[in-house]
Amino acid sequence: MTVTEKDKLSEVISKCKPERGNLIPLLQEIQAELGYLPQEAMQEVASFLDIPKVEVYGVVTFYNQFRLAPLGKHHVRVCMGTACHLRGGKLILEALERELSIKVGQTAPDRSFSLERVACVGCCMLAPVVLIGEEIHPKMTPFKMEEDLIPYRQEIDELPENSN
Amino acid sequence: MNFPKIQTRAESEWENLQASLYILIGTATCGRAAGALNTLEAFQAELARQKTSAEVIEVGCMGLCYAEPLVTISKPDSFRVVYPNVTPELVPRLVEGYVLGDDPCLELALGTLEEDEEGAPYIPELSRFEHERRIILAHCGYIDPQNINHYIAQGGYRGLDRALAMSPPEIIEEIGRSGLRGRGGAGFPTGKKWEFCSRAKGSPKYVVCNADEGDPGAFMDRVILESNPQQVIEGMIIAGYAIGANKGYIYIRAEYPLAVDRLKVALGEAYDLGFLGQDILGSSFNFDIELATGAGAFVSGEETALMAAIEGKMSTPHPRPPYPANEGLWGKPTLINNVKTYSYVHLIMEKGAGWFSSIGTEESKGTAIFTLAGKINCAGLTEVPMGTSLQEIIYDTGGGIANGKSFKAVQIGGPSGGCLPESLLNTPIDYDSLREAGSMMGSGGLIVMDEDNCMVDTASFFLDFVTKESCGKCTMCRLGTLQMLRALEDICSGKGKMEDLDNLLELAEDIKAGSLCALGGTAPNPVLTTMRYFKHEYEDHILRKQCPAKVCPELTAYYILPDKCDRACEHCILTCPTEAIKGEKGEVKHIDQEKCVNCGTCLEVCPPEYNAVVKLSPVTSLPPEDAKAKERGIAQGVLG
């Protein structure tokens, strides 16, 4: 963890009451601040709540919301709810895996993109749906998906660290 | 402040609003997905530009998801008009036309909210609403979910006021007589649940609202919480008073951030007016509600698993008995009901058990709420009396099957439910009829499938979901469902054998018997119902290596018809993501089946005047060389 991450972590923990029932809200707060749950953070939480580390790790890996690694700059979520599946959601996921050269659940080595499948984002009339960040891409096809990625890719290419 | 005063103030605020010019914009999650926030911004900018002071109010969802973003313009001296699909480009026209002028722009309207206006239909008379009876959706999309006075002006909190004048046993009696059954899916009589909990020994007691709506394709709880959260809060307060609890929890999915925000505001308002907190409406009854946000686990919807989640543990279910009514949250008596169940409570209190039980069928009282999605024309939300047929919901309310395709099946109740065929469309919707047909009411997700959907693939989709969401506690659910999934995947990829079907049936029975909770206990339903009603599709996959819906990639190939291909066009070549299409300019284009990943882009981009790309199944209907290439591609794993 970086120094800033450590500071943020201490700040979040200092606002919480050390009660067992607060484990999940506390982890949610930490993830909201840091973007993921580093190992040191989980250890801190365990000692703060005075519970075994394995209990924290158990909870973190049980729930879909918690992440052990940071996300990419653009986090891509593919809806795999029923309505999206019926309209070809799986093809969209395959197209994204192909285009981004990462598998679902992974973050690209340069942290440009990360890819996740989610179960129903609740806008079934727009199926199949993909969220890039918070932006909704409705009625996708593998072809449209490829086109919709272009501006995000350009943005990554234009970052100072990527321009030679 | 006493209740009559609160009511008078709320009613005068509502009357003042009716006497003014105002604009409602549906900004629930579904509206936002369709761009409602851009529409909202456009209205604010246009009104500012025109220096007009119309109030713009963000409301929830009317259930007409297909028509989002939905805008209603209300004028004191004229009729209210509802406009569908309002993009920012339409906003200046509506402001110029109806906000500032006298032109109601009826050509853009879905309808009016007052009768007898020529030129536009009266909304409640649209065929969509023919079978509807809106009780708990009645105010969704018409009132500001962030303004408690709107709710009170529509009769809100009258039920609580009446309940506080009754004794707790009288309330439980009333709920029992109403015939209300739990809307979480299982349909347990609500009155009985309350009675068990009120009699249970132990203190303190808790009231829990299950808002962990996890079924893919069901979103009515979200709509209620985003559109009219106060009715859920009111129901919980009444429940707390009836069973003797002073603390309530709403367990809500973290995936519903807007519902969480709107609930927070709603709770704050209820505290401000004294509906929550100490000495509620001067009755000396105290009640608090806390929000607990889930961290994403489908199994948390199961009541014992949900309580573990609130306690901050891994959300795994435990055996019942003891039932939560006796030993629930932190080992104390706990009442758990669904969002919809609590929503009905205040109305039963206000209008009486007789009113509620007059709606619906003998065994299933009241209304049912369904989300309509899939291959249907008008996706959205509907509330109909129990006993309405599937046919009426799909064809009248949902507007029938999209794109002129033919109906194949309707899936009800998500991963716990089943797929029903056309011959069962007359099934009335109630707990018992659906169970008899092999499905269940479940969460109320209703997803329509057409000829282009493969039933084996659908069954496999639900099993895949279950294997990912099984908490892992029971062996049969953890590993049995995985075995079923493997068998289904084999069938989908042409490797299935007829004995797999027997194994599936046997596994299904074992998983049902060997699982603690409903997740495992109902997991085989999608497979069992598709095998019962669509067995021929399974046989086609196994015996003929054919996917009749042309969905399963190993059994389906894309093919360019040489006599239809316009040799000069290169759309398919330029867009194929794997460069699988060859052919010089002026030559017929040809798909290299070894490289093709079945993404369907060539079919999508082939200009309609040529229509040269087709799907073929079985793959042996390809020319022999191509069929061999397809086999090689599959062997190399190109299909992923």
PDB file of N, CA and C in Angstrom, chain B residues 16-59:
ATOM      1  N   ASN B  16     -51.390  23.079  -3.818  1.00  0.00           N
ATOM      2  CA  ASN B  16     -50.632  24.196  -4.410  1.00  0.00           C
ATOM      3  C   ASN B  16     -49.873  23.751  -5.648  1.00  0.00           C
ATOM      4  N   LEU B  17     -49.335  22.523  -5.562  1.00  0.00           N
ATOM      5  CA  LEU B  17     -48.601  22.007  -6.720  1.00  0.00           C
ATOM      6  C   LEU B  17     -49.562  21.832  -7.903  1.00  0.00           C
ATOM      7  N   GLN B  18     -50.753  21.286  -7.626  1.00  0.00           N
ATOM      8  CA  GLN B  18     -51.719  21.074  -8.702  1.00  0.00           C
ATOM      9  C   GLN B  18     -52.153  22.389  -9.335  1.00  0.00           C
ATOM     10  N   ALA B  19     -52.087  23.440  -8.548  1.00  0.00           N
ATOM     11  CA  ALA B  19     -52.495  24.749  -9.074  1.00  0.00           C
ATOM     12  C   ALA B  19     -51.343  25.436  -9.803  1.00  0.00           C
ATOM     13  N   SER B  20     -50.232  24.727  -9.941  1.00  0.00           N
ATOM     14  CA  SER B  20     -49.093  25.349 -10.629  1.00  0.00           C
ATOM     15  C   SER B  20     -48.721  24.516 -11.863  1.00  0.00           C
ATOM     16  N   LEU B  21     -47.786  25.055 -12.618  1.00  0.00           N
ATOM     17  CA  LEU B  21     -47.302  24.348 -13.796  1.00  0.00           C
ATOM     18  C   LEU B  21     -46.087  23.529 -13.375  1.00  0.00           C
ATOM     19  N   TYR B  22     -46.137  22.229 -13.614  1.00  0.00           N
ATOM     20  CA  TYR B  22     -44.969  21.441 -13.241  1.00  0.00           C
ATOM     21  C   TYR B  22     -44.715  20.315 -14.240  1.00  0.00           C
ATOM     22  N   ILE B  23     -43.466  19.825 -14.196  1.00  0.00           N
ATOM     23  CA  ILE B  23     -43.029  18.794 -15.145  1.00  0.00           C
ATOM     24  C   ILE B  23     -42.464  17.626 -14.355  1.00  0.00           C
ATOM     25  N   LEU B  24     -42.965  16.420 -14.639  1.00  0.00           N
ATOM     26  CA  LEU B  24     -42.432  15.232 -13.986  1.00  0.00           C
ATOM     27  C   LEU B  24     -41.511  14.498 -14.952  1.00  0.00           C
ATOM     28  N   ILE B  25     -40.334  14.122 -14.460  1.00  0.00           N
ATOM     29  CA  ILE B  25     -39.421  13.333 -15.292  1.00  0.00           C
ATOM     30  C   ILE B  25     -39.069  12.058 -14.538  1.00  0.00           C
ATOM     31  N   GLY B  26     -39.296  10.927 -15.179  1.00  0.00           N
ATOM     32  CA  GLY B  26     -38.985   9.649 -14.538  1.00  0.00           C
ATOM     33  C   GLY B  26     -37.483   9.423 -14.526  1.00  0.00           C
ATOM     34  N   THR B  27     -36.898   9.500 -13.328  1.00  0.00           N
ATOM     35  CA  THR B  27     -35.443   9.321 -13.255  1.00  0.00           C
ATOM     36  C   THR B  27     -35.070   8.133 -12.368  1.00  0.00           C
ATOM     37  N   ALA B  28     -35.901   7.080 -12.413  1.00  0.00           N
ATOM     38  CA  ALA B  28     -35.489   5.844 -11.758  1.00  0.00           C
ATOM     39  C   ALA B  28     -34.364   5.241 -12.608  1.00  0.00           C
ATOM     40  N   THR B  29     -33.783   4.146 -12.134  1.00  0.00           N
ATOM     41  CA  THR B  29     -32.634   3.581 -12.841  1.00  0.00           C
ATOM     42  C   THR B  29     -32.947   3.295 -14.311  1.00  0.00           C
ATOM     43  N   CYS B  30     -34.165   2.780 -14.576  1.00  0.00           N
ATOM     44  CA  CYS B  30     -34.513   2.448 -15.960  1.00  0.00           C
ATOM     45  C   CYS B  30     -34.595   3.711 -16.819  1.00  0.00           C
ATOM     46  N   GLY B  31     -35.155   4.790 -16.256  1.00  0.00           N
ATOM     47  CA  GLY B  31     -35.217   6.049 -16.982  1.00  0.00           C
ATOM     48  C   GLY B  31     -33.821   6.594 -17.248  1.00  0.00           C
ATOM     49  N   ARG B  32     -32.973   6.522 -16.230  1.00  0.00           N
ATOM     50  CA  ARG B  32     -31.588   7.002 -16.383  1.00  0.00           C
ATOM     51  C   ARG B  32     -30.850   6.231 -17.463  1.00  0.00           C
ATOM     52  N   ALA B  33     -31.116   4.906 -17.499  1.00  0.00           N
ATOM     53  CA  ALA B  33     -30.457   4.086 -18.512  1.00  0.00           C
ATOM     54  C   ALA B  33     -30.839   4.567 -19.901  1.00  0.00           C
ATOM     55  N   ALA B  34     -32.056   5.071 -20.020  1.00  0.00           N
ATOM     56  CA  ALA B  34     -32.520   5.539 -21.322  1.00  0.00           C
ATOM     57  C   ALA B  34     -32.165   7.008 -21.564  1.00  0.00           C
ATOM     58  N   GLY B  35     -31.473   7.628 -20.620  1.00  0.00           N
ATOM     59  CA  GLY B  35     -31.008   9.007 -20.835  1.00  0.00           C
ATOM     60  C   GLY B  35     -31.813  10.083 -20.140  1.00  0.00           C
ATOM     61  N   ALA B  36     -32.576   9.718 -19.088  1.00  0.00           N
ATOM     62  CA  ALA B  36     -33.465  10.685 -18.435  1.00  0.00           C
ATOM     63  C   ALA B  36     -32.717  11.870 -17.822  1.00  0.00           C
ATOM     64  N   LEU B  37     -31.483  11.644 -17.371  1.00  0.00           N
ATOM     65  CA  LEU B  37     -30.776  12.766 -16.740  1.00  0.00           C
ATOM     66  C   LEU B  37     -30.410  13.838 -17.765  1.00  0.00           C
ATOM     67  N   ASN B  38     -30.134  13.407 -19.004  1.00  0.00           N
ATOM     68  CA  ASN B  38     -29.883  14.390 -20.061  1.00  0.00           C
ATOM     69  C   ASN B  38     -31.149  15.174 -20.367  1.00  0.00           C
ATOM     70  N   THR B  39     -32.265  14.461 -20.358  1.00  0.00           N
ATOM     71  CA  THR B  39     -33.547  15.122 -20.601  1.00  0.00           C
ATOM     72  C   THR B  39     -33.833  16.133 -19.494  1.00  0.00           C
ATOM     73  N   LEU B  40     -33.555  15.717 -18.261  1.00  0.00           N
ATOM     74  CA  LEU B  40     -33.773  16.600 -17.112  1.00  0.00           C
ATOM     75  C   LEU B  40     -32.949  17.884 -17.256  1.00  0.00           C
ATOM     76  N   GLU B  41     -31.682  17.693 -17.600  1.00  0.00           N
ATOM     77  CA  GLU B  41     -30.792  18.836 -17.765  1.00  0.00           C
ATOM     78  C   GLU B  41     -31.299  19.763 -18.874  1.00  0.00           C
ATOM     79  N   ALA B  42     -31.750  19.131 -19.960  1.00  0.00           N
ATOM     80  CA  ALA B  42     -32.246  19.914 -21.095  1.00  0.00           C
ATOM     81  C   ALA B  42     -33.463  20.743 -20.691  1.00  0.00           C
ATOM     82  N   PHE B  43     -34.330  20.175 -19.872  1.00  0.00           N
ATOM     83  CA  PHE B  43     -35.509  20.921 -19.416  1.00  0.00           C
ATOM     84  C   PHE B  43     -35.086  22.108 -18.563  1.00  0.00           C
ATOM     85  N   GLN B  44     -34.162  21.839 -17.616  1.00  0.00           N
ATOM     86  CA  GLN B  44     -33.735  22.924 -16.731  1.00  0.00           C
ATOM     87  C   GLN B  44     -33.092  24.059 -17.533  1.00  0.00           C
ATOM     88  N   ALA B  45     -32.262  23.677 -18.516  1.00  0.00           N
ATOM     89  CA  ALA B  45     -31.581  24.693 -19.325  1.00  0.00           C
ATOM     90  C   ALA B  45     -32.595  25.482 -20.152  1.00  0.00           C
ATOM     91  N   GLU B  46     -33.541  24.777 -20.746  1.00  0.00           N
ATOM     92  CA  GLU B  46     -34.512  25.431 -21.621  1.00  0.00           C
ATOM     93  C   GLU B  46     -35.437  26.355 -20.818  1.00  0.00           C
ATOM     94  N   LEU B  47     -35.830  25.900 -19.632  1.00  0.00           N
ATOM     95  CA  LEU B  47     -36.701  26.728 -18.797  1.00  0.00           C
ATOM     96  C   LEU B  47     -35.953  27.984 -18.342  1.00  0.00           C
ATOM     97  N   ALA B  48     -34.662  27.806 -18.028  1.00  0.00           N
ATOM     98  CA  ALA B  48     -33.863  28.961 -17.609  1.00  0.00           C
ATOM     99  C   ALA B  48     -33.723  29.953 -18.771  1.00  0.00           C
ATOM    100  N   ARG B  49     -33.490  29.384 -19.964  1.00  0.00           N
ATOM    101  CA  ARG B  49     -33.327  30.228 -21.145  1.00  0.00           C
ATOM    102  C   ARG B  49     -34.602  31.022 -21.432  1.00  0.00           C
ATOM    103  N   GLN B  50     -35.738  30.356 -21.224  1.00  0.00           N
ATOM    104  CA  GLN B  50     -37.018  31.016 -21.500  1.00  0.00           C
ATOM    105  C   GLN B  50     -37.505  31.827 -20.306  1.00  0.00           C
ATOM    106  N   LYS B  51     -36.692  31.809 -19.225  1.00  0.00           N
ATOM    107  CA  LYS B  51     -37.045  32.523 -17.983  1.00  0.00           C
ATOM    108  C   LYS B  51     -38.439  32.148 -17.490  1.00  0.00           C
ATOM    109  N   THR B  52     -38.702  30.847 -17.448  1.00  0.00           N
ATOM    110  CA  THR B  52     -39.992  30.344 -16.963  1.00  0.00           C
ATOM    111  C   THR B  52     -39.760  29.624 -15.650  1.00  0.00           C
ATOM    112  N   SER B  53     -40.722  29.728 -14.773  1.00  0.00           N
ATOM    113  CA  SER B  53     -40.493  29.139 -13.460  1.00  0.00           C
ATOM    114  C   SER B  53     -41.342  27.893 -13.216  1.00  0.00           C
ATOM    115  N   ALA B  54     -41.332  26.981 -14.165  1.00  0.00           N
ATOM    116  CA  ALA B  54     -42.064  25.732 -13.924  1.00  0.00           C
ATOM    117  C   ALA B  54     -41.205  24.832 -13.040  1.00  0.00           C
ATOM    118  N   GLU B  55     -41.865  24.124 -12.132  1.00  0.00           N
ATOM    119  CA  GLU B  55     -41.114  23.232 -11.258  1.00  0.00           C
ATOM    120  C   GLU B  55     -40.846  21.915 -11.992  1.00  0.00           C
ATOM    121  N   VAL B  56     -39.605  21.449 -11.922  1.00  0.00           N
ATOM    122  CA  VAL B  56     -39.265  20.160 -12.531  1.00  0.00           C
ATOM    123  C   VAL B  56     -39.044  19.157 -11.405  1.00  0.00           C
ATOM    124  N   ILE B  57     -39.811  18.081 -11.414  1.00  0.00           N
ATOM    125  CA  ILE B  57     -39.753  17.123 -10.310  1.00  0.00           C
ATOM    126  C   ILE B  57     -39.273  15.772 -10.828  1.00  0.00           C
ATOM    127  N   GLU B  58     -38.267  15.236 -10.135  1.00  0.00           N
ATOM    128  CA  GLU B  58     -37.792  13.894 -10.490  1.00  0.00           C
ATOM    129  C   GLU B  58     -38.691  12.870  -9.812  1.00  0.00           C
ATOM    130  N   VAL B  59     -39.274  11.990 -10.601  1.00  0.00           N
ATOM    131  CA  VAL B  59     -40.137  10.964 -10.020  1.00  0.00           C
ATOM    132  C   VAL B  59     -39.564   9.589 -10.339  1.00  0.00           C
TER     133      VAL B  59
END
